[in-house]
Amino acid sequence: MKLEHLMQAYSFNKINANIEKETNNQKEKAGVIKFDDDINASYLLDDEGIVVAINLFSNCIVMNNKTIDHQMKYTINTLTIIQKTIELIANTKQEEANNILKQLKLFSGKLETKAVRFIDYVFKIEIIEGLLMFTIIKENKQ
């Protein structure tokens, strides 16, 4: 999916997303998408402007307004962004995206680094010092 279409799809799905930084040189085309103060993603584009990798970073604990209500809203927002990103980038249905999240053991208690392959993509999730990192990489099949 082209970056401009991804941004339109986020908007259509009522996900606030803005391109924060862009790097466009001969070596790489990349940038940062900001969802909110505690959720960001870096992306990598191929020569045609198609997103081939995305790393979504989310603090495990909300940094502002540390109430249980705000933490729940933040967690739901993070999961919604991850789910919709899977659906949009990998062109899957909601059920398939949810199945990928279950295979990654996102809802199983302690989260360990885990990766799942689905069609042409690798999905990986891990927690690094209180930061949840979710990665989607398009496999280069030649």
Short mmCIF file of C-alpha atoms in Angstrom, two decimals:
data_model
loop_
_atom_site.label_atom_id
_atom_site.label_comp_id
_atom_site.label_asym_id
_atom_site.label_seq_id
_atom_site.Cartn_x
_atom_site.Cartn_y
_atom_site.Cartn_z
CA MET A 1 0.00 0.00 0.00
CA LYS A 2 1.28 3.46 -0.88
CA LEU A 3 1.97 5.77 2.05
CA GLU A 4 -0.61 8.33 0.93
CA HIS A 5 -3.28 5.59 0.76
CA LEU A 6 -2.26 4.30 4.19
CA MET A 7 -2.69 7.78 5.66
CA GLN A 8 -6.10 8.13 3.98
CA ALA A 9 -7.12 4.71 5.32
CA TYR A 10 -6.12 5.68 8.86
CA SER A 11 -8.25 8.81 8.52
CA PHE A 12 -11.17 6.80 7.11
CA ASN A 13 -10.91 4.44 10.11
CA LYS A 14 -10.95 7.44 12.50
CA ILE A 15 -7.33 6.96 13.55
CA ASN A 16 -5.50 10.22 14.06
CA ALA A 17 -2.18 9.91 12.19
CA ASN A 18 0.20 12.54 10.88
CA ILE A 19 3.49 12.25 9.04
CA GLU A 20 5.99 13.78 11.43
CA LYS A 21 9.28 13.38 9.51
CA GLU A 22 10.26 12.22 6.05
CA THR A 23 13.60 11.19 4.62
CA ASN A 24 13.73 10.88 0.88
CA ASN A 25 17.19 10.37 -0.55
CA GLN A 26 18.81 7.96 -2.98
CA LYS A 27 19.55 5.41 -0.26
CA GLU A 28 16.20 5.30 1.50
CA LYS A 29 12.68 6.64 1.67
CA ALA A 30 11.48 6.57 5.25
CA GLY A 31 9.70 8.59 7.87
CA VAL A 32 7.77 8.75 11.11
CA ILE A 33 4.02 8.66 11.67
CA LYS A 34 2.73 10.17 14.91
CA PHE A 35 -0.53 8.76 16.26
CA ASP A 36 -0.41 10.50 19.65
CA ASP A 37 2.19 11.55 22.23
CA ASP A 38 2.96 7.95 23.22
CA ILE A 39 2.36 6.06 19.93
CA ASN A 40 4.58 6.51 16.88
CA ALA A 41 5.63 4.43 13.90
CA SER A 42 8.57 4.48 11.55
CA TYR A 43 8.06 3.33 7.98
CA LEU A 44 10.21 2.32 5.02
CA LEU A 45 9.13 2.76 1.40
CA ASP A 46 10.29 0.96 -1.71
CA ASP A 47 11.17 2.74 -4.97
CA GLU A 48 7.48 2.97 -5.93
CA GLY A 49 6.42 4.56 -2.62
CA ILE A 50 4.87 1.39 -1.19
CA VAL A 51 5.24 0.77 2.54
CA VAL A 52 7.37 -2.37 2.89
CA ALA A 53 8.09 -2.14 6.62
CA ILE A 54 6.59 -0.40 9.60
CA ASN A 55 7.68 -0.34 13.26
CA LEU A 56 5.04 0.84 15.69
CA PHE A 57 6.28 2.02 19.09
CA SER A 58 3.95 2.42 22.04
CA ASN A 59 4.75 3.06 25.69
CA CYS A 60 3.31 0.26 27.79
CA ILE A 61 2.19 2.77 30.42
CA VAL A 62 0.60 6.04 29.42
CA MET A 63 2.84 8.98 30.31
CA ASN A 64 0.20 11.67 30.90
CA ASN A 65 -2.94 11.51 33.06
CA LYS A 66 -2.02 8.23 34.76
CA THR A 67 -5.52 7.06 35.65
CA ILE A 68 -6.92 3.60 35.01
CA ASP A 69 -9.57 5.05 32.70
CA HIS A 70 -6.98 6.86 30.58
CA GLN A 71 -4.70 3.78 30.56
CA MET A 72 -7.58 1.63 29.25
CA LYS A 73 -8.42 4.12 26.50
CA TYR A 74 -4.74 4.33 25.56
CA THR A 75 -4.38 0.53 25.46
CA ILE A 76 -7.50 0.18 23.31
CA ASN A 77 -6.18 2.89 20.98
CA THR A 78 -2.83 1.07 20.68
CA LEU A 79 -4.53 -2.25 19.88
CA THR A 80 -6.84 -0.59 17.35
CA ILE A 81 -3.88 1.01 15.56
CA ILE A 82 -2.00 -2.31 15.47
CA GLN A 83 -5.05 -4.21 14.23
CA LYS A 84 -5.90 -1.66 11.52
CA THR A 85 -2.25 -1.47 10.44
CA ILE A 86 -2.23 -5.25 9.93
CA GLU A 87 -5.48 -5.06 7.96
CA LEU A 88 -4.29 -2.17 5.80
CA ILE A 89 -0.67 -3.14 5.10
CA ALA A 90 -1.26 -6.88 4.62
CA ASN A 91 -4.72 -6.44 3.06
CA THR A 92 -6.40 -8.80 5.53
CA LYS A 93 -9.83 -9.09 7.04
CA GLN A 94 -10.44 -8.15 10.68
CA GLU A 95 -10.66 -11.83 11.68
CA GLU A 96 -7.26 -12.55 10.10
CA ALA A 97 -5.71 -9.55 11.85
CA ASN A 98 -7.16 -10.72 15.17
CA ASN A 99 -5.82 -14.23 14.53
CA ILE A 100 -2.33 -12.81 13.91
CA LEU A 101 -2.53 -10.93 17.23
CA LYS A 102 -3.58 -14.16 19.00
CA GLN A 103 -0.71 -16.08 17.37
CA LEU A 104 1.68 -13.39 18.59
CA LYS A 105 0.30 -14.17 22.09
CA LEU A 106 -0.53 -10.52 22.67
CA PHE A 107 -3.29 -11.49 25.10
CA SER A 108 -1.53 -14.32 26.96
CA GLY A 109 0.00 -12.59 29.94
CA LYS A 110 3.77 -12.22 29.67
CA LEU A 111 4.78 -11.09 26.19
CA GLU A 112 7.94 -12.54 24.71
CA THR A 113 9.48 -11.76 21.34
CA LYS A 114 7.47 -13.67 18.78
CA ALA A 115 7.08 -13.53 15.01
CA VAL A 116 4.37 -14.86 12.71
CA ARG A 117 4.40 -15.22 8.94
CA PHE A 118 1.21 -14.55 7.01
CA ILE A 119 1.11 -14.49 3.20
CA ASP A 120 4.03 -12.16 2.21
CA TYR A 121 4.52 -10.50 5.61
CA VAL A 122 6.30 -11.14 8.87
CA PHE A 123 4.67 -9.72 12.00
CA LYS A 124 6.78 -9.38 15.12
CA ILE A 125 6.01 -8.09 18.59
CA GLU A 126 8.25 -7.52 21.58
CA ILE A 127 8.62 -5.36 24.66
CA ILE A 128 11.89 -3.51 25.15
CA GLU A 129 12.25 -1.72 28.49
CA GLY A 130 8.58 -0.74 28.79
CA LEU A 131 8.15 0.02 25.09
CA LEU A 132 5.95 -2.20 22.95
CA MET A 133 7.39 -2.58 19.45
CA PHE A 134 5.21 -4.05 16.71
CA THR A 135 6.85 -4.69 13.33
CA ILE A 136 5.47 -5.56 9.91
CA ILE A 137 7.96 -6.45 7.18
CA LYS A 138 7.09 -7.46 3.65
CA GLU A 139 9.17 -10.47 2.68
CA ASN A 140 11.20 -9.97 -0.45
CA LYS A 141 10.44 -13.05 -2.55
CA GLN A 142 12.48 -13.22 -5.69
#
